[in-house]
PDB file of C-alpha atoms in Angstrom:
ATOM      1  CA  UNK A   1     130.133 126.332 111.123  1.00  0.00           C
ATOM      2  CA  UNK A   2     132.846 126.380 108.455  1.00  0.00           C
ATOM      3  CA  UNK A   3     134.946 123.213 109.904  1.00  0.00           C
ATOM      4  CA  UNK A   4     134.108 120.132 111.638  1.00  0.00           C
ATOM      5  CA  UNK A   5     136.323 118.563 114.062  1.00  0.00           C
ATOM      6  CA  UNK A   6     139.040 115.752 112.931  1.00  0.00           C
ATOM      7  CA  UNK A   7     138.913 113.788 116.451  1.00  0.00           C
ATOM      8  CA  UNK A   8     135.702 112.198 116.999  1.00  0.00           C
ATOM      9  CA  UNK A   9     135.029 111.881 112.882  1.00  0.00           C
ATOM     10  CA  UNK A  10     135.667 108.453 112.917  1.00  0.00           C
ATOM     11  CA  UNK A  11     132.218 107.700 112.891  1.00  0.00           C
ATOM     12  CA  UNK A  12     131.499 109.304 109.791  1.00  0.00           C
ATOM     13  CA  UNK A  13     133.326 106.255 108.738  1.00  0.00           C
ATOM     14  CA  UNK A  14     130.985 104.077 110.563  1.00  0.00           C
ATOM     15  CA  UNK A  15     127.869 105.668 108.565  1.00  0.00           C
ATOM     16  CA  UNK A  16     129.511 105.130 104.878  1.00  0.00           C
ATOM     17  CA  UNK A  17     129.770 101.570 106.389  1.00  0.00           C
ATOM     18  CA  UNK A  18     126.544 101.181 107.439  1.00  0.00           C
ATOM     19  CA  UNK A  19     125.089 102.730 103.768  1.00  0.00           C
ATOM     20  CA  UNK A  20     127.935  99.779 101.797  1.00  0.00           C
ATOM     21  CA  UNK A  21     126.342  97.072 104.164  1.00  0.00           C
ATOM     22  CA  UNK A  22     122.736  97.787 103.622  1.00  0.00           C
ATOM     23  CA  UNK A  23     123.235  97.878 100.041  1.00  0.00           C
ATOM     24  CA  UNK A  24     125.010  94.725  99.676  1.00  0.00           C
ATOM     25  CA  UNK A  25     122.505  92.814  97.675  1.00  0.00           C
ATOM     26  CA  UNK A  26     121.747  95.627  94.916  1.00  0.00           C
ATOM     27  CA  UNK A  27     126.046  96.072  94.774  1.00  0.00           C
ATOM     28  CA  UNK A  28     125.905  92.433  93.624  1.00  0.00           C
ATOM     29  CA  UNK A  29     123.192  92.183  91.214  1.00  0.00           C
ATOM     30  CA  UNK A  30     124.510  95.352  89.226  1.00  0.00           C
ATOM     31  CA  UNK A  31     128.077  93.182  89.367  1.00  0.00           C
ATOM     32  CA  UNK A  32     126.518  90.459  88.309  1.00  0.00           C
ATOM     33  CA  UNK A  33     125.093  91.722  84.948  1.00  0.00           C
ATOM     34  CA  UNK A  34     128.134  91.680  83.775  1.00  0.00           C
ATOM     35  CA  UNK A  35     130.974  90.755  86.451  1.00  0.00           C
ATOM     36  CA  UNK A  36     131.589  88.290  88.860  1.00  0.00           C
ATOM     37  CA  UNK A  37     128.826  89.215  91.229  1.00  0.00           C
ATOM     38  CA  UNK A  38     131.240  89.756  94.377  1.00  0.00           C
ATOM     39  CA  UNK A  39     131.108  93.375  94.682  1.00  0.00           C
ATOM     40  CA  UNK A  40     128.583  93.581  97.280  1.00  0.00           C
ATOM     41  CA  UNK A  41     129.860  90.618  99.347  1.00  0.00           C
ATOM     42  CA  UNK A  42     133.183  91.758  99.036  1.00  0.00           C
ATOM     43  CA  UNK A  43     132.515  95.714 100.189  1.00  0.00           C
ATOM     44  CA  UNK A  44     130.275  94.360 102.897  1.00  0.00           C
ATOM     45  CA  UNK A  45     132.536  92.026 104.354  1.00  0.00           C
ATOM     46  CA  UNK A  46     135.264  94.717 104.240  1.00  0.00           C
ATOM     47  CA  UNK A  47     133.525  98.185 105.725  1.00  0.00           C
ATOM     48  CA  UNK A  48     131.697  95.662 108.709  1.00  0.00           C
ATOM     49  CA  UNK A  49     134.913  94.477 109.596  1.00  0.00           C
ATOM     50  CA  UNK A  50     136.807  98.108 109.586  1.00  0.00           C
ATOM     51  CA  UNK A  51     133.023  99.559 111.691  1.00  0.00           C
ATOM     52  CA  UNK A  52     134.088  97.077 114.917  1.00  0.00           C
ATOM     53  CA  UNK A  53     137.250  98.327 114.861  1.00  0.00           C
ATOM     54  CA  UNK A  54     136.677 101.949 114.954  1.00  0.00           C
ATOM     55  CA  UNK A  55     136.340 103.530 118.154  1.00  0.00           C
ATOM     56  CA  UNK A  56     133.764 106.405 119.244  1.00  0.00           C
ATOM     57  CA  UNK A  57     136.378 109.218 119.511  1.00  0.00           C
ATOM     58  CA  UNK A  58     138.869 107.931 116.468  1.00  0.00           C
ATOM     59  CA  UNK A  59     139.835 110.572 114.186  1.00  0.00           C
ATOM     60  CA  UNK A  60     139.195 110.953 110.527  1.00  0.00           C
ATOM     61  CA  UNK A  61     142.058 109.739 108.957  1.00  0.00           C
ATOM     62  CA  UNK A  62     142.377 107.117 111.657  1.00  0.00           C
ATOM     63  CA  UNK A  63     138.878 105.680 110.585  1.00  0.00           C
ATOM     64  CA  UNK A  64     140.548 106.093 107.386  1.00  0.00           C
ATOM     65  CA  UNK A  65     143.710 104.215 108.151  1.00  0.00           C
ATOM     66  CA  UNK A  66     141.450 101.298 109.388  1.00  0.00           C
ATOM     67  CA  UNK A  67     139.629 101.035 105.916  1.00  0.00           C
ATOM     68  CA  UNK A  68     142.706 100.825 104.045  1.00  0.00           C
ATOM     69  CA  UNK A  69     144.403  98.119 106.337  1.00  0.00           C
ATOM     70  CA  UNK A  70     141.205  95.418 106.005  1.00  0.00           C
ATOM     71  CA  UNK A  71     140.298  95.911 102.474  1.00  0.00           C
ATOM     72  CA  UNK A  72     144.001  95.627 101.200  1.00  0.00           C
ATOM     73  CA  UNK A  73     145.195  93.545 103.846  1.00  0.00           C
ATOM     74  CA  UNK A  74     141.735  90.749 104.351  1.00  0.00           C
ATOM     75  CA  UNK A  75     139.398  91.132 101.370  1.00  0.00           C
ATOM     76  CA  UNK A  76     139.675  89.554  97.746  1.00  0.00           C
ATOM     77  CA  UNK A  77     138.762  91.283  94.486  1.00  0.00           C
ATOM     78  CA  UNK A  78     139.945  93.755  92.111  1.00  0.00           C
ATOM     79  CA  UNK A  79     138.841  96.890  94.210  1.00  0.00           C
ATOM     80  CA  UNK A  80     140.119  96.489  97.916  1.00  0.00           C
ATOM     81  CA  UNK A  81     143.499  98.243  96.645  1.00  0.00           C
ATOM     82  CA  UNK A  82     141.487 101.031  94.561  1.00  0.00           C
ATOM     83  CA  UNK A  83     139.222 102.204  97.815  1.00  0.00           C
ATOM     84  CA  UNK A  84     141.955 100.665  99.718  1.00  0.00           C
ATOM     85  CA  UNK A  85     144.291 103.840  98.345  1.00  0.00           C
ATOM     86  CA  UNK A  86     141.335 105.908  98.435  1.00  0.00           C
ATOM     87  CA  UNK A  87     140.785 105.982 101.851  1.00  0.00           C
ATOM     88  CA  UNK A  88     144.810 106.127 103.139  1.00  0.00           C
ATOM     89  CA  UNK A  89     145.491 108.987 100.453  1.00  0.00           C
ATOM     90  CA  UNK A  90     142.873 110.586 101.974  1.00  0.00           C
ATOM     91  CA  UNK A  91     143.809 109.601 105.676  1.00  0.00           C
ATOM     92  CA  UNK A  92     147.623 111.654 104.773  1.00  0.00           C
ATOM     93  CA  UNK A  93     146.087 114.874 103.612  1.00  0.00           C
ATOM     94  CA  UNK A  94     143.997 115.528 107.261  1.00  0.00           C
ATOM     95  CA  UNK A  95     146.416 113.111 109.705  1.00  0.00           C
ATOM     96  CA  UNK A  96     148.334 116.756 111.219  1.00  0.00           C
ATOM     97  CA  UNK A  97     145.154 118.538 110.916  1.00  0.00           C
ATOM     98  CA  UNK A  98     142.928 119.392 114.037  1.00  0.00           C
ATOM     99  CA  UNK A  99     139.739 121.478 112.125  1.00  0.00           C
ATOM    100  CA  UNK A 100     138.623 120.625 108.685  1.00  0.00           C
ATOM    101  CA  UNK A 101     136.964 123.185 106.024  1.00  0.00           C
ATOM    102  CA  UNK A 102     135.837 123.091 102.848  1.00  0.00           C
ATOM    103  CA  UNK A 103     138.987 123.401 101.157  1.00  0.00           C
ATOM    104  CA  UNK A 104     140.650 120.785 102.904  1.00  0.00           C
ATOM    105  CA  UNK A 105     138.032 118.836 102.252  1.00  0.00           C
ATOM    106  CA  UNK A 106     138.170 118.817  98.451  1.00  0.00           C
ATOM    107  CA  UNK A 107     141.694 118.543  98.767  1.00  0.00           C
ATOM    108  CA  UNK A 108     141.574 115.510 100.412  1.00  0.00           C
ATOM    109  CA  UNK A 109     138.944 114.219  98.165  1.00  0.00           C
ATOM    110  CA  UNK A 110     141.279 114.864  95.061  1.00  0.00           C
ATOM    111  CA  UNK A 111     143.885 113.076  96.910  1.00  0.00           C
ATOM    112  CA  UNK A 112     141.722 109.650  97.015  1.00  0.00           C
ATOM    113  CA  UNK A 113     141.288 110.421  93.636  1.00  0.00           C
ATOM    114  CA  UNK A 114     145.026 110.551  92.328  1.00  0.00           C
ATOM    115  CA  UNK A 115     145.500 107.825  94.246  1.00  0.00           C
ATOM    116  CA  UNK A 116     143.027 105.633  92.685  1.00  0.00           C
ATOM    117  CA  UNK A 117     144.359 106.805  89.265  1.00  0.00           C
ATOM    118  CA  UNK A 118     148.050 106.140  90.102  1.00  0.00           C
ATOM    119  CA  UNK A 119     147.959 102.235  90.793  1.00  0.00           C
ATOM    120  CA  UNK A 120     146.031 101.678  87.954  1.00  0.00           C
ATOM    121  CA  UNK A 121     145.470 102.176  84.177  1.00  0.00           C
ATOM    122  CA  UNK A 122     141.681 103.557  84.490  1.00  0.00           C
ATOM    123  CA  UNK A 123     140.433 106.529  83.753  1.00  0.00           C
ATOM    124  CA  UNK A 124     136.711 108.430  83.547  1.00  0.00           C
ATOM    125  CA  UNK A 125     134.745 107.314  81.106  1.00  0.00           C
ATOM    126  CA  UNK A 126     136.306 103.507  80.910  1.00  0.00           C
ATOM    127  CA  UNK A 127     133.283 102.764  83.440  1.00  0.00           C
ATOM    128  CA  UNK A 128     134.612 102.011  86.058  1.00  0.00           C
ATOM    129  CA  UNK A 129     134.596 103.829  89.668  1.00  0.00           C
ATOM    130  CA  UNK A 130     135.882 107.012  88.522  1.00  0.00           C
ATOM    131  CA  UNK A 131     133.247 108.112  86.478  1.00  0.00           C
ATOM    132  CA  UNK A 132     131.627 109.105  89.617  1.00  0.00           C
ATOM    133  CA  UNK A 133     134.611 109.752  91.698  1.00  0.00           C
ATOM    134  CA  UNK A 134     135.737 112.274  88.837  1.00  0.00           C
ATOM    135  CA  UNK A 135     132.588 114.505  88.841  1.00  0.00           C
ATOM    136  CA  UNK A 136     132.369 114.614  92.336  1.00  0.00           C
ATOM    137  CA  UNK A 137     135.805 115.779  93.195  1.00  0.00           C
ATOM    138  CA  UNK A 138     135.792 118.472  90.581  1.00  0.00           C
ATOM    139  CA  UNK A 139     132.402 119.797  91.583  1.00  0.00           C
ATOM    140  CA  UNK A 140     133.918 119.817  95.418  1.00  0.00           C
ATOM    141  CA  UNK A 141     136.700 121.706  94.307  1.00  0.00           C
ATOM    142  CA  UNK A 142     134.435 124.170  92.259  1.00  0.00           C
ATOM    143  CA  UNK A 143     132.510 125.033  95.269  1.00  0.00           C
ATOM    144  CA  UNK A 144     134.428 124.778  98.170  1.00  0.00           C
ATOM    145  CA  UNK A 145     134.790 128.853  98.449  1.00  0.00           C
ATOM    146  CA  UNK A 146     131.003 128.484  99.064  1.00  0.00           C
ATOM    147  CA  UNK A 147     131.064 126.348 102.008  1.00  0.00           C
ATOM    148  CA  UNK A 148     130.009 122.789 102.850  1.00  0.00           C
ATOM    149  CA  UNK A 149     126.364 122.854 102.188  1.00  0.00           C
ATOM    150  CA  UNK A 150     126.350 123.819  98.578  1.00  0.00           C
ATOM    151  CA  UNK A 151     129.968 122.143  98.380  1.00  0.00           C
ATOM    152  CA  UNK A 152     128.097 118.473  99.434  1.00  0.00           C
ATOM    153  CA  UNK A 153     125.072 118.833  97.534  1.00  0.00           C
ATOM    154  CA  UNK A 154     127.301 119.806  94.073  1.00  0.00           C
ATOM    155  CA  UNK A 155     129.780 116.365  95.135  1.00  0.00           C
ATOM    156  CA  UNK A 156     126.569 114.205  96.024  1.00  0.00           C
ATOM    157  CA  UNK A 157     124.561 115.479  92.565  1.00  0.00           C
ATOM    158  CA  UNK A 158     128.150 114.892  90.550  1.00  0.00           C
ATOM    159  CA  UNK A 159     128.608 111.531  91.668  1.00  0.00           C
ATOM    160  CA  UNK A 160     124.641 110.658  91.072  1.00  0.00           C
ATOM    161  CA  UNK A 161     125.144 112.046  87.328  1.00  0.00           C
ATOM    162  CA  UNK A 162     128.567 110.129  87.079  1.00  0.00           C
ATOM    163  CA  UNK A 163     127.039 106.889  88.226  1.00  0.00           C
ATOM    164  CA  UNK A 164     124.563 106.678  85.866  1.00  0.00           C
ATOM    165  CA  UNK A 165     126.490 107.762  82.972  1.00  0.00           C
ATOM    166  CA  UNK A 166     127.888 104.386  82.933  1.00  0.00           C
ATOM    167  CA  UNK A 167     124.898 102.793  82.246  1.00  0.00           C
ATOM    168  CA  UNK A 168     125.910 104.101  78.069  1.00  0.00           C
ATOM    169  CA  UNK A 169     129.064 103.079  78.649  1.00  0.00           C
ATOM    170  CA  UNK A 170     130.800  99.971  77.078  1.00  0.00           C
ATOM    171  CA  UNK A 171     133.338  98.616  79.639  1.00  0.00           C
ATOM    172  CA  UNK A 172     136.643  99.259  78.573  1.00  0.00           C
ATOM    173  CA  UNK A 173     138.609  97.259  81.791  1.00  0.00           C
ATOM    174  CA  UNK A 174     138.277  94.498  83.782  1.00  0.00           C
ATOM    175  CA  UNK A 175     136.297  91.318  83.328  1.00  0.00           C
ATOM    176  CA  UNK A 176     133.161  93.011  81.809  1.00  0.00           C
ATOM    177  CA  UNK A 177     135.415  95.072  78.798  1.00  0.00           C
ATOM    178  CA  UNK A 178     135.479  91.311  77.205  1.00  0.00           C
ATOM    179  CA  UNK A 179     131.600  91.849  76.939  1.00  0.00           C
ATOM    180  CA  UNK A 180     132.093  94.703  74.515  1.00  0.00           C
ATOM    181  CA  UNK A 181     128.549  96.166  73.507  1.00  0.00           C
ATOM    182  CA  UNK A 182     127.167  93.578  75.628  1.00  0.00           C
ATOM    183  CA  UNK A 183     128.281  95.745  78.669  1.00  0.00           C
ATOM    184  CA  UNK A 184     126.308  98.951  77.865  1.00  0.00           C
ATOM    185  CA  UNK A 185     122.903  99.002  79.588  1.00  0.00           C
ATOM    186  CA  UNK A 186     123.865  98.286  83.142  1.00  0.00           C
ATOM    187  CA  UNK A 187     125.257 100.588  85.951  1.00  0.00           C
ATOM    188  CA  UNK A 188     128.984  99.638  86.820  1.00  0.00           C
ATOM    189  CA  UNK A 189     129.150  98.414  90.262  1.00  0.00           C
ATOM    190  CA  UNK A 190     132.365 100.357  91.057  1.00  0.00           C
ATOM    191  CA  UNK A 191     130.826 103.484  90.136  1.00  0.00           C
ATOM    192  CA  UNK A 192     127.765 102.809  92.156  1.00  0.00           C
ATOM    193  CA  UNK A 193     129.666 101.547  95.381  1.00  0.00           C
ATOM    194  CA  UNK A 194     131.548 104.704  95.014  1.00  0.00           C
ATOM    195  CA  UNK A 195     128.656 106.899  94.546  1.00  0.00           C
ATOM    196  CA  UNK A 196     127.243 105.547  98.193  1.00  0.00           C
ATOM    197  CA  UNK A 197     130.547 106.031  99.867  1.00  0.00           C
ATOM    198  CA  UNK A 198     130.806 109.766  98.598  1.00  0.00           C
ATOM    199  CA  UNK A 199     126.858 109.942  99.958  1.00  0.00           C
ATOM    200  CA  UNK A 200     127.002 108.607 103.181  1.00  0.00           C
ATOM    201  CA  UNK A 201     130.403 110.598 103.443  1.00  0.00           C
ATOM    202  CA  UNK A 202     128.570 113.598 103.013  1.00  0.00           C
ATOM    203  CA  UNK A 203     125.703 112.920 105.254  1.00  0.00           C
ATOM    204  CA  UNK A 204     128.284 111.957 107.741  1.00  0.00           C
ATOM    205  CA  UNK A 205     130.040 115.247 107.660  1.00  0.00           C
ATOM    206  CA  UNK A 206     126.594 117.259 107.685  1.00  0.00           C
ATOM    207  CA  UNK A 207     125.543 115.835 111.276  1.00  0.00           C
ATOM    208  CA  UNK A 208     129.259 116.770 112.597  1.00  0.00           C
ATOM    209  CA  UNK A 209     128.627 119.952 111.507  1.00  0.00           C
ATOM    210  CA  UNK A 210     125.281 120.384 113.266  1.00  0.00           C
TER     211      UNK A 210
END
C-alpha cells in the first residue's frame, strides 16, 4: 500500500499517547538531571487527556487538532506550545487530504518542524527537542520516493541517533543552559519525548497500512 487512510487515523494518535504515558517516569528522571523534573508529568497529563477525547473514526489532523488544544490550552511548562505547534502545523498540511503517501507525509513532518522553529529561538544542536526532530525529518524527506517502510525506519533510526547526540551536548537554552558543562552527560528530555512521539508515530502508521 503506498497511502493510508486520513479518516480513522486518529488512533495513531492514541498509540503515541499510550508510548508518552508509559514512559512518564524515565521522561522525568532524564528532566530531572538537569531541569525541573516535570517533563514526564507534564506530557503524561497532556497526551491522556487529548486519548479520551479522540474518537475511533477521528481523522489525522483532527487527533492532531485535539493535541494542540490541551497541551497549549491545559498543561504548564515550557513545551506544551513547542509540540503544541507541532501537532496543529502538522494537522493543516493533511486537514483537505483524504489518502496520505510518503511524500505527504514528510511534508507534514517538516511542517511540525518549522513550526517548532518559528515560535522560538532554538535550533539543532542547542539540545533541545530538535536535535532529534531535525534528523528525522530530513531522513523522511530523503526517502520518501522509496516508500513508507524504508521512509519510517530512516525517521525512527534519525531520531534514535539525534536523541542521543545530546547526551555531548552542553545546554545552550532553557533552565539547564545555566548548568554550562554541568549539562553534558545526560539525554535532554525534549529530545527524548520527541524521539517516542516520532516512534510510536511510526508504528502507528505501519498497522494502518497493514
Amino acid at each position: 500500500m503506498t497511502g493510508f487512510a486520513n479518516a480513522g487515523s486518529g488512533i495513531v494518535v492514541r498509540g503515541i499517547a499510550e508510548a508518552v504515558v508509559s514512559n512518564r517516569a524515565w521522561l522525568s528522571e532524564i528532566d530531572g538531571k538537569i531541569g525541573d523534573g516535570d517533563h514526564g508529568n507534564n506530557m503524561a497529563k497532556g497526551f491522556a487527556r487529548a486519548a479520551e477525547r479522540i474518537g475511533d473514526g477521528d481523522r489525522l489532523d483532527a487527533a492532531f487538532a485535539t493535541v494542540t488544544d490541551v497541551l497549549m490550552g491545559e498543561i504548564g511548562g515550557s513545551m506544551g506550545p513547542l509540540y503544541g505547534m507541532f501537532f496543529s502545523d502538522m494537522a493543516d498540511v493533511v486537514a483537505d487530504e483524504e489518502v496520505i503517501d510518503p511524500a505527504l507525509f514528510a511534508r507534514m513532518l517538516a511542517a511540525g518542524c518549522e513550526g517548532v522553529m518559528a515560535i522560538g529561538e532554538a535550533k539543532a544542536g542547542d539540545k533541545c527537542l530538535l536535535d532529534a526532530l531535525v534528523p528525522a525529518v530530513a531522513a523522511a524527506e530523503e526517502t520518501a520516493s522509496e516508500g513508507f517502510p524504508v521512509m519510517l525506519a530512516a525517521m525512527r533510526q534519525a531520531a534514535t541517533e539525534g536523541r542521543d547526540s545530546t547526551k555531548d551536548m552542553i545546554a545552550r537554552i532553557g533552565r539547564a543552559s545555566r548548568l554550562g558543562e554541568r549539562s553534558r552527560g545526560v539525554l535532554d528530555a525534549g529530545a527524548a519525548s520527541c524521539c517516542l512521539i516520532l516512534h510510536a508515530l511510526a508504528d502507528g502508521v505501519e498497522k494502518r497500512l497493514t
